[in-house]
Coordinates of C-alpha atoms in Angstrom, one line a residue:
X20 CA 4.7 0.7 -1.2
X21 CA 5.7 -2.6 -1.2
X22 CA 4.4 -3.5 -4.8
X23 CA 7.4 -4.2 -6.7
X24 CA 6.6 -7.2 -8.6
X25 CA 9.5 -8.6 -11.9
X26 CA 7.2 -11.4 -12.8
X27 CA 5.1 -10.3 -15.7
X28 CA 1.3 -10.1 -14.7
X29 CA 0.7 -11.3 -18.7
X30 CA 2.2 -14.4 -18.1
X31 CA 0.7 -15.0 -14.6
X32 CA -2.7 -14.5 -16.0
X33 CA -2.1 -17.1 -18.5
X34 CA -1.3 -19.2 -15.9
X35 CA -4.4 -18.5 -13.6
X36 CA -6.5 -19.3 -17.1
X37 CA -4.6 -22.6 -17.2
X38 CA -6.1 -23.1 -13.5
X39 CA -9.5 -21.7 -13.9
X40 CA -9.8 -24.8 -16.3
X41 CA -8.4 -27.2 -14.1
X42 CA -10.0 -26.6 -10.9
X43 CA -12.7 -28.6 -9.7
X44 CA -15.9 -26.6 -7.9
X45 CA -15.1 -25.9 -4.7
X46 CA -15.4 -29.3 -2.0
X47 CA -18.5 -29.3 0.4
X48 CA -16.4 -28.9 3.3
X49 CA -15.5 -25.6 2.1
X50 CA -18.9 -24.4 0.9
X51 CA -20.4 -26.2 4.7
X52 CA -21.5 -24.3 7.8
X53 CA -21.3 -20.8 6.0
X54 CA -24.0 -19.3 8.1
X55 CA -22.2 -20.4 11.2
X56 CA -21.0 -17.8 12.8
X57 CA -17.3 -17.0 12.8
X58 CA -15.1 -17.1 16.4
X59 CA -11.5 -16.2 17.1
X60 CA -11.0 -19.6 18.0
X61 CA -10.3 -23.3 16.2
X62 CA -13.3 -24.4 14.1
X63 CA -11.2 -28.1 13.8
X64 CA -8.2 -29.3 14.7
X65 CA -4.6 -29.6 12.8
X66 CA -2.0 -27.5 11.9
X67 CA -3.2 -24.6 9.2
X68 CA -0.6 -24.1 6.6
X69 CA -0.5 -20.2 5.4
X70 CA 2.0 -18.8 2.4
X71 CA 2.4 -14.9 3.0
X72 CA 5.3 -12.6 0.6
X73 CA 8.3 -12.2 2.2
X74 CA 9.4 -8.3 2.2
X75 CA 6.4 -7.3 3.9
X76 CA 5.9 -7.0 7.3
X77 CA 7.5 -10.1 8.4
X78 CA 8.0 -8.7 12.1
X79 CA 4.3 -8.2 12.5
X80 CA 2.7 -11.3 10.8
X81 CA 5.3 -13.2 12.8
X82 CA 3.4 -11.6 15.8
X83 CA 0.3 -11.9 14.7
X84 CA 0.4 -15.6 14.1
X85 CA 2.4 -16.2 17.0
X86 CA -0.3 -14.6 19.3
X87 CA -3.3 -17.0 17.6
X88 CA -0.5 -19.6 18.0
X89 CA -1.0 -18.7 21.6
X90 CA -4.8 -18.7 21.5
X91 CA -5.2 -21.7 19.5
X92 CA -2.7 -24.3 20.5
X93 CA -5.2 -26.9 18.7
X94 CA -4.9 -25.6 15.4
X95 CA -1.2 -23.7 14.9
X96 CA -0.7 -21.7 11.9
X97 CA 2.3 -22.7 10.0
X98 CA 3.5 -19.8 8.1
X99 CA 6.0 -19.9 4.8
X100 CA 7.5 -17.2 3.1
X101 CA 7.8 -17.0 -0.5
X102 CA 10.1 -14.6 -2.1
X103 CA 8.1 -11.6 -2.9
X104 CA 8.9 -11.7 -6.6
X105 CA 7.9 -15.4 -6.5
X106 CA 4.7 -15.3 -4.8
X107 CA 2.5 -14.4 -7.7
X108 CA 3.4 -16.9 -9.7
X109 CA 3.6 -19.7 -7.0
X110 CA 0.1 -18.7 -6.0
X111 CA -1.4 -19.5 -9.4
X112 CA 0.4 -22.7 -10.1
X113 CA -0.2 -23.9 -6.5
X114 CA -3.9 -23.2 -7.7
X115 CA -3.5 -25.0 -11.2
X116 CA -1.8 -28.0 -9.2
X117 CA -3.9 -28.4 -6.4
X118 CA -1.0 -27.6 -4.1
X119 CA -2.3 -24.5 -2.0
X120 CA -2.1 -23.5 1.5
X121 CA -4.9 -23.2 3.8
X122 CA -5.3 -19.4 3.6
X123 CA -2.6 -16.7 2.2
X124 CA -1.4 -13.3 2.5
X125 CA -1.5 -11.6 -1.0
X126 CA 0.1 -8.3 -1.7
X127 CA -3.4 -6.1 -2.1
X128 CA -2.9 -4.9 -5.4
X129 CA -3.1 -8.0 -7.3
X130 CA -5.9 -9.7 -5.3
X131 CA -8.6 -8.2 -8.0
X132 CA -7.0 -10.6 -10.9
X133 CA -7.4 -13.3 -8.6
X134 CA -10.5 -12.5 -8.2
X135 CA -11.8 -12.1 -11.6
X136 CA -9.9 -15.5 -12.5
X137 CA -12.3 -17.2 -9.7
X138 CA -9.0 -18.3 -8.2
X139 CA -9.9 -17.4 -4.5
X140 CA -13.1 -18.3 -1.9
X141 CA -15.6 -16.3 -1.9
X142 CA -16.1 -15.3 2.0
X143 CA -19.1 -12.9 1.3
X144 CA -22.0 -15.2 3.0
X145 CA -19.3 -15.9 6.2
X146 CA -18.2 -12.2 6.4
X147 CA -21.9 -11.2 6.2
X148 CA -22.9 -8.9 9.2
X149 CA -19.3 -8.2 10.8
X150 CA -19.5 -5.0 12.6
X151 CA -15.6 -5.0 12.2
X152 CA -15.7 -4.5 8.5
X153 CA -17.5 -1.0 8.4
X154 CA -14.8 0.1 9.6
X155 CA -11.5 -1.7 8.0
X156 CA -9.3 -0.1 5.7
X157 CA -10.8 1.0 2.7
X158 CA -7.9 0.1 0.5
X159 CA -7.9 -3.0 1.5
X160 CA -11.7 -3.8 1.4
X161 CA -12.2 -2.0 -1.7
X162 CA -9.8 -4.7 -3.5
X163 CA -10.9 -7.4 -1.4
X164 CA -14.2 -6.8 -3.3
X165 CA -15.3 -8.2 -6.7
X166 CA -18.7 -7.6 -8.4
X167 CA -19.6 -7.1 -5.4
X168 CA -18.4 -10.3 -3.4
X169 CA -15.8 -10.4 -0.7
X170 CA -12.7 -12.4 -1.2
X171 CA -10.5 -11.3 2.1
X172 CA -9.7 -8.3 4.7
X173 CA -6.4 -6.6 5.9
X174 CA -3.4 -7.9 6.9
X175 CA -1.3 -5.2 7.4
X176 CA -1.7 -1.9 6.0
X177 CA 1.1 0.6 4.6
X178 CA -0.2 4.5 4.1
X179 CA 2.1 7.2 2.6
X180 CA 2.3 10.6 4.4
X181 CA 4.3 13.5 4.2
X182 CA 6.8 13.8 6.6
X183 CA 8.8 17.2 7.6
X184 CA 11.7 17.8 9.3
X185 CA 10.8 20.3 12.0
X186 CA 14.5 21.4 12.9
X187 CA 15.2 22.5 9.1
X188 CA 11.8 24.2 9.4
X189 CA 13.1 26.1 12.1
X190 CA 16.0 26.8 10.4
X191 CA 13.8 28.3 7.5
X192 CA 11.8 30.4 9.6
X193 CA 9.0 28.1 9.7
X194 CA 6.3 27.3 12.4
X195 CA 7.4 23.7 13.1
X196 CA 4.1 23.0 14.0
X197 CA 2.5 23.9 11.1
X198 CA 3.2 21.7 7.6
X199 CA 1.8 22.8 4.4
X200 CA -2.0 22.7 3.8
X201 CA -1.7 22.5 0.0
X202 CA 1.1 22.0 -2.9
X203 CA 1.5 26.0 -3.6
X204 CA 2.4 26.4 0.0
X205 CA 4.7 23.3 0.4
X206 CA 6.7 24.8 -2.5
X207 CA 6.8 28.1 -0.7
X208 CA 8.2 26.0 2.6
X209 CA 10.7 24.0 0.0
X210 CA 12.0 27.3 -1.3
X211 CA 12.7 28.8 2.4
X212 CA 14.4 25.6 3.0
X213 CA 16.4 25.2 0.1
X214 CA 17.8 28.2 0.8
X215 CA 19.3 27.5 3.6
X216 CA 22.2 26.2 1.4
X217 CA 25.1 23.9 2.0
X218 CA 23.6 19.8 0.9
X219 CA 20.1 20.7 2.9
X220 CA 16.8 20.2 0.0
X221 CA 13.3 21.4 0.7
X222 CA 11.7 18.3 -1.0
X223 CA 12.6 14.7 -1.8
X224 CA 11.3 13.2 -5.2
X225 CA 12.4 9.5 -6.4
X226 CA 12.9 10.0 -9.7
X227 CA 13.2 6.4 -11.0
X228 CA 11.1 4.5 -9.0
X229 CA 7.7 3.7 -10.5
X230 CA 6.3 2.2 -7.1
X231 CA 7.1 5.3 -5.2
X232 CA 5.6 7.7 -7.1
X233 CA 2.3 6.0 -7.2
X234 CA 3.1 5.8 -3.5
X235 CA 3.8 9.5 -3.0
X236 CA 2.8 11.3 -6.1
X237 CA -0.4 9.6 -6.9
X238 CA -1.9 10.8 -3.7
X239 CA -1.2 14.2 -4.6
X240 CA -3.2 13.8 -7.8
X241 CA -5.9 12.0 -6.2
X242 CA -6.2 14.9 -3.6
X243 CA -6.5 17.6 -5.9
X244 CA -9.1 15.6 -8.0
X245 CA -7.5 13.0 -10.6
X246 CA -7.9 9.9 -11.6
X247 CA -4.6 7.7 -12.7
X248 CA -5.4 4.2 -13.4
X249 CA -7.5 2.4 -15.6
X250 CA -9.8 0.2 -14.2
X251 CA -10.2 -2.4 -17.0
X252 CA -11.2 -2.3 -21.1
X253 CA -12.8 0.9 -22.2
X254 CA -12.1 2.8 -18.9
X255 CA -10.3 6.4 -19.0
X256 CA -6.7 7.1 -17.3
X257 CA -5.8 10.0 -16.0
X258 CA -8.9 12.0 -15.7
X259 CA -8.7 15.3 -14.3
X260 CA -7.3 18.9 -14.1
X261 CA -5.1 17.2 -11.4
X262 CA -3.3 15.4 -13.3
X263 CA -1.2 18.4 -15.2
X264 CA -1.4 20.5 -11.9
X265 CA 0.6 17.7 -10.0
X266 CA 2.9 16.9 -12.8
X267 CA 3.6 21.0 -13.3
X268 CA 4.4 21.4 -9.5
X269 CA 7.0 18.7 -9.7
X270 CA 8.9 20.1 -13.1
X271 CA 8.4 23.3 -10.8
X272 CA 10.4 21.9 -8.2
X273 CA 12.8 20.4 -9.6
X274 CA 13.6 23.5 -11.7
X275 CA 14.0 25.4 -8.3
X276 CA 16.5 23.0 -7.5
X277 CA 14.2 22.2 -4.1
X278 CA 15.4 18.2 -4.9
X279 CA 18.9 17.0 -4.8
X280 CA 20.1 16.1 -8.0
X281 CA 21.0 12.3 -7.2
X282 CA 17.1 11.8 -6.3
X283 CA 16.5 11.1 -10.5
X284 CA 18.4 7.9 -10.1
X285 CA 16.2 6.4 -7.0
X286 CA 14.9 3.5 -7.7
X287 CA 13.5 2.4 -4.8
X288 CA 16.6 0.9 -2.7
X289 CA 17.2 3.4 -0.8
X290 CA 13.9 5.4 -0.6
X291 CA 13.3 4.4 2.9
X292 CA 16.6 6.0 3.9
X293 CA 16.5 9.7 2.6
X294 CA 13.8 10.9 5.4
X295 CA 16.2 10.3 8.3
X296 CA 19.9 11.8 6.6
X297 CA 18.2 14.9 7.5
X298 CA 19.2 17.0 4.6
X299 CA 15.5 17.0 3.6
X300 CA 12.6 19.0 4.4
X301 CA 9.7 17.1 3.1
X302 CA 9.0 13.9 1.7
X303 CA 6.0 11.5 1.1
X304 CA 6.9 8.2 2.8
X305 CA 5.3 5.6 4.5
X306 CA 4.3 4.8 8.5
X307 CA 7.4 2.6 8.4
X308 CA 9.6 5.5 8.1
X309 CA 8.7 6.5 11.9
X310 CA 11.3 3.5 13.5
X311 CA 13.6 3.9 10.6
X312 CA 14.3 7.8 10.6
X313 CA 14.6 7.6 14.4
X314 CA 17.0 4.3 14.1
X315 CA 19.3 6.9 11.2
X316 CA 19.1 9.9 13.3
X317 CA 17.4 10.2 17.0
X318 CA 18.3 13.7 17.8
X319 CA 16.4 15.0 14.5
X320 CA 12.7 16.3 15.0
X321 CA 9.6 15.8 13.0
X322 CA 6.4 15.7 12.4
X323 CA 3.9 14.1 10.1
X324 CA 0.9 15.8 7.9
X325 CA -1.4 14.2 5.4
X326 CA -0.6 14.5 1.6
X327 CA -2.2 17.8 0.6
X328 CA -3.7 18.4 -2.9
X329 CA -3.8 21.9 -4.9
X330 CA -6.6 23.2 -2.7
X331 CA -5.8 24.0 0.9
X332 CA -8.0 21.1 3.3
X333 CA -7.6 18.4 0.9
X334 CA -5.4 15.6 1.1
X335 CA -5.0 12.0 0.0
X336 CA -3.0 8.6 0.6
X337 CA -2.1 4.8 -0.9
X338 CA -3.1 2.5 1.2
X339 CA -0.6 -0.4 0.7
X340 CA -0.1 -4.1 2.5
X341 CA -1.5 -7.6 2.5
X342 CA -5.1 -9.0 2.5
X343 CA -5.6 -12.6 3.9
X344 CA -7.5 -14.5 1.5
X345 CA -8.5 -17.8 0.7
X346 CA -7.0 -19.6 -2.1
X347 CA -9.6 -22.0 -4.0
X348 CA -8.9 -25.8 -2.9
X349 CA -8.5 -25.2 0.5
X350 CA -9.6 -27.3 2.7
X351 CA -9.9 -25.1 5.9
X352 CA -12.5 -22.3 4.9
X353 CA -13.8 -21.9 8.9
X354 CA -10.5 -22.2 10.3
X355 CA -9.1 -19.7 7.4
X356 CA -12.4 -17.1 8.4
X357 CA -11.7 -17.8 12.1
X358 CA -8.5 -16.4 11.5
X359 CA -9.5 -13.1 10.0
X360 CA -12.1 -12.6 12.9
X361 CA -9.0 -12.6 15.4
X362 CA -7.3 -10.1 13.6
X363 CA -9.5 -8.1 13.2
X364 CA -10.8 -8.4 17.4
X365 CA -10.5 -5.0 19.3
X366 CA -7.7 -7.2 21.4
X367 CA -5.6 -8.0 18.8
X368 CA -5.9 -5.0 17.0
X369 CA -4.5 -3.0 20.0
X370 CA -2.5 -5.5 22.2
X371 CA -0.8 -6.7 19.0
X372 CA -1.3 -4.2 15.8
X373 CA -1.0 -0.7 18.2
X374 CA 1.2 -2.5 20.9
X375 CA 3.9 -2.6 18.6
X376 CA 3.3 0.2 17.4
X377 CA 2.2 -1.0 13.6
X378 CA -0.6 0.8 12.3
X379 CA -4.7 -0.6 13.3
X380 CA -6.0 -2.2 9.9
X381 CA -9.4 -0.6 11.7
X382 CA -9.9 3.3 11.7
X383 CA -12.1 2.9 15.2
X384 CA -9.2 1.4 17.2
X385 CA -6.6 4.2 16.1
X386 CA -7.5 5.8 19.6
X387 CA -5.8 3.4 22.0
X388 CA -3.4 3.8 24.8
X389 CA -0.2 3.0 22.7
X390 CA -0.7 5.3 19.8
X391 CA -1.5 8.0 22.6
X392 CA 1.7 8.0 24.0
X393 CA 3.3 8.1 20.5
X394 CA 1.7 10.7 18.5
X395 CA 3.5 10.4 15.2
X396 CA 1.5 6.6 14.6
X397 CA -1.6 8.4 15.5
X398 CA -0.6 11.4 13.4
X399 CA 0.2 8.3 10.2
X400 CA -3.2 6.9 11.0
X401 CA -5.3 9.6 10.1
X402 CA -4.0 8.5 6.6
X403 CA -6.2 5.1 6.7
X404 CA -9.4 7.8 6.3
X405 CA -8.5 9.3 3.0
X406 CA -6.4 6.8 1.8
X407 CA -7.2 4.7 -1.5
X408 CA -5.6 1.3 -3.4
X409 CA -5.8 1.7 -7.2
X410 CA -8.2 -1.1 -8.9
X411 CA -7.4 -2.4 -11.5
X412 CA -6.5 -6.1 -13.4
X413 CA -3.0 -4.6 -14.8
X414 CA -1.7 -2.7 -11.8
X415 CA 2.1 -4.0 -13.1
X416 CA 1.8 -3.4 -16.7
X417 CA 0.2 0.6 -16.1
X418 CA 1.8 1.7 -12.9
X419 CA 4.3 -0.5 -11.4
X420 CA 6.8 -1.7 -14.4
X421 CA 10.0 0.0 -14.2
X422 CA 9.1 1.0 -18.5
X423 CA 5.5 1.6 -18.2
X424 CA 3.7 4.9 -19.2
X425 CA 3.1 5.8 -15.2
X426 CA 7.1 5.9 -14.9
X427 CA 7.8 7.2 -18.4
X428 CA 5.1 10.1 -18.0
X429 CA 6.7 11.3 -14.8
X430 CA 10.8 10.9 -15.8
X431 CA 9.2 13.3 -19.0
X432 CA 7.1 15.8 -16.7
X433 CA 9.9 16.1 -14.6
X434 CA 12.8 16.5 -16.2
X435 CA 12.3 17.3 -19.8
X436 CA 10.4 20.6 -21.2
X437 CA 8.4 18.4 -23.6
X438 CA 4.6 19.5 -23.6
X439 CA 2.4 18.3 -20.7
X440 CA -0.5 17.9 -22.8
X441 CA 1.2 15.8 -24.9
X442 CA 3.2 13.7 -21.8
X443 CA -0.1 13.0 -20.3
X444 CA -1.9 11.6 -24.0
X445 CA 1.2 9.1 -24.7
X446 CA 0.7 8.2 -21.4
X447 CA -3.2 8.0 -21.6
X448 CA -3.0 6.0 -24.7
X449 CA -0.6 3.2 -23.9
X450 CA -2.4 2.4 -20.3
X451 CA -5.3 2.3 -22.3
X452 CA -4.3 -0.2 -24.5
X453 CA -2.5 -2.4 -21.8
X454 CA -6.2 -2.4 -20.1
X455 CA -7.5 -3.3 -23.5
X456 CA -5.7 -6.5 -23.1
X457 CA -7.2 -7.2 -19.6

């Protein structure tokens, strides 16, 4: 969820145009020893120098590079924070300037402009063969990928869910232990739960938060068949019967009063707190909700199911986070690659990723001893399987901008009674013509 970016992506790309002209072809020491095969160790020695956003997952990529810290006393990663809503733009003129770090964490939803801009290392030749890729997030891998070159893999990941409060379902006469397989039956469990009166809601919607929805709402489109962004000139938005279904079943809920009424004015600051007031039943949210709704209130029970579409068995997710990726000019490609080969080890990814109980950026080591003894992160990490990352050069402009069509379409669906057929063309038409410009 942590995509929300102020700097306008139409003036970054300007700038990564002005450094595509002024960058030199990559030096020799970058391109050398590509079919040498990558270690979790040093490939030379001096401190590496690595930029990652800060609002992330700072506690964890301080662990992470404190563990190959550990490891590698020969070559130290030095890690800088950039301000989140800075790091865009500080990448690309670090890039026209010359100035960049050895390697970088990049919010995963922008990584494909760099890409297309030829700002980053292509690590397709040193990836080649890793058996650890097959089965990394496919979020992250499938933005990490351009024209069919890879440019990075996962940092951290960030999947949305839906969580559910199994004291009100109790309350409500549910089965605890049973969350809703589809949207017509989560209604049905919001209605019971609603009706249990006093400040208690069956569902949670943000209603003025652009990066939430996509977080939460998008996956229920995706589950029950649509398609929301546009992938670049000429490509079709929101494509799909699931489209109208999704946006009806929200206006639906709303209507039934199942969502309290100061939910229209979230706009994302306090998203992350409404899970754990317990006054509601369900809510899509995020893995990071587990710590923080325990933290808010430890006595309250619940549970967490995958994101369920309009047809019972299907369900969906956003894969969010970090890649680590190269920026051109770098001077440390092995060390850089070396890197991403530790975090992706079967050590680290348990005795550091699952140790502290932050999700495994590889579906095959989600069955470890710590996320046994704490079933909710296993329960979360079934997300990684069906979860998705939109592609697309204008992620901002479409989806994320606080007054783009993504955010406009849904404030109409849900709270006017203007024709759905008609929301979803304005909306169709004005991401198309921001891809146009792509």
């Amino acid at each position: 969820m942590r995509t929300r970016q102020r700097l306008s992506l139409l003036t970054v790309a300007a700038m990564i145009g002005v450094a595509g002209c002024s960058q030199e072809a990559e030096s020799p020491e970058s391109t050398a020893g590509q079919n040498v095969a990558a270690t979790t160790s040093c490939a030379s020695s001096g401190e590496l120098t690595m930029w990652e956003r800060s609002g992330g997952n700072k506690e964890m990529v301080d662990m992470l590079v404190a563990a190959w810290n550990a490891k590698n006393p020969d070559c130290p990663v030095k890690l800088t924070y950039i301000p989140h809503t800075e790091m865009v733009g500080k990448i690309a003129q670090g890039i026209a300037s010359g100035q960049v770090p050895d390697l970088m964490g990049m919010d995963l939803i922008y990584a494909p402009q760099f890409e297309k801009a030829g700002q980053l290392v292509d690590l397709t030749d040193r990836l080649n063969g890793w058996s650890e890729l097959s089965t990394a997030s496919k979020g992250h891998m499938t933005v990490a990928t351009f024209e069919e070159r890879l440019y990075g893999v996962p940092l951290y990941a960030d999947v949305s869910a839906l969580f559910y409060n199994k004291d009100l379902f109790q309350r409500a006469g549910l089965d605890p232990d049973k969350p809703p397989a589809s949207l017509p039956e989560l209604r049905t469990y919001a209605d019971k739960i609603t009706a249990l009166g006093g400040d208690v809601k069956g569902y949670y919607l943000p209603g003025n938060c652009a990066g939430c929805n996509i977080f939460t709402v998008g996956p229920l489109m995706w589950a029950s068949g649509a398609k929301i962004e546009a992938a670049g000139p000429g490509d079709e938005p929101l494509v799909g019967d699931g489209v109208k279904q999704v946006l009806q079943f929200e206006r639906d809920m709303v209507k039934a009063g199942n969502v309290h009424n100061g939910d229209r004015t979230e706009n994302g600051e306090t998203f992350h707190l409404q899970f754990g007031s317990g006054k509601v039943g369900m809510m899509g949210t995020g893995n990071f909700n587990i710590t923080l709704a325990r933290q808010q209130n430890p006595s309250m029970k619940f549970g967490i199911a995958l994101l369920p579409g309009m047809t019972a068995g299907s369900s969906a997710s956003f894969i969010g986070g970090d890649l680590v990726v190269v920026p051109k000019g770098s001077k440390r490609v092995a060390d850089a690659v070396n890197f991403m080969k530790f975090l992706l080890s079967d050590d680290v990814q348990v005795e550091v990723y699952a140790k502290a109980l932050n999700l495994t950026t590889r579906s095959d080591m989600v069955d470890n001893k710590y996320f046994q003894a704490e079933p909710l992160v296993q329960d979360v990490a079934k997300a990684l399987t069906v979860g998705r990352t939109p592609y697309t050069l204008t992620f901002f402009e479409q989806i994320n901008s606080p007054q783009g069509p993504w955010l406009k379409m849904l404030q109409r669906a849900y709270y006017t009674d203007d024709n759905l057929d008609t929301v979803i063309a304005d909306a169709k038409t004005a991401m198309k013509d921001i891809a146009a410009k792509s």
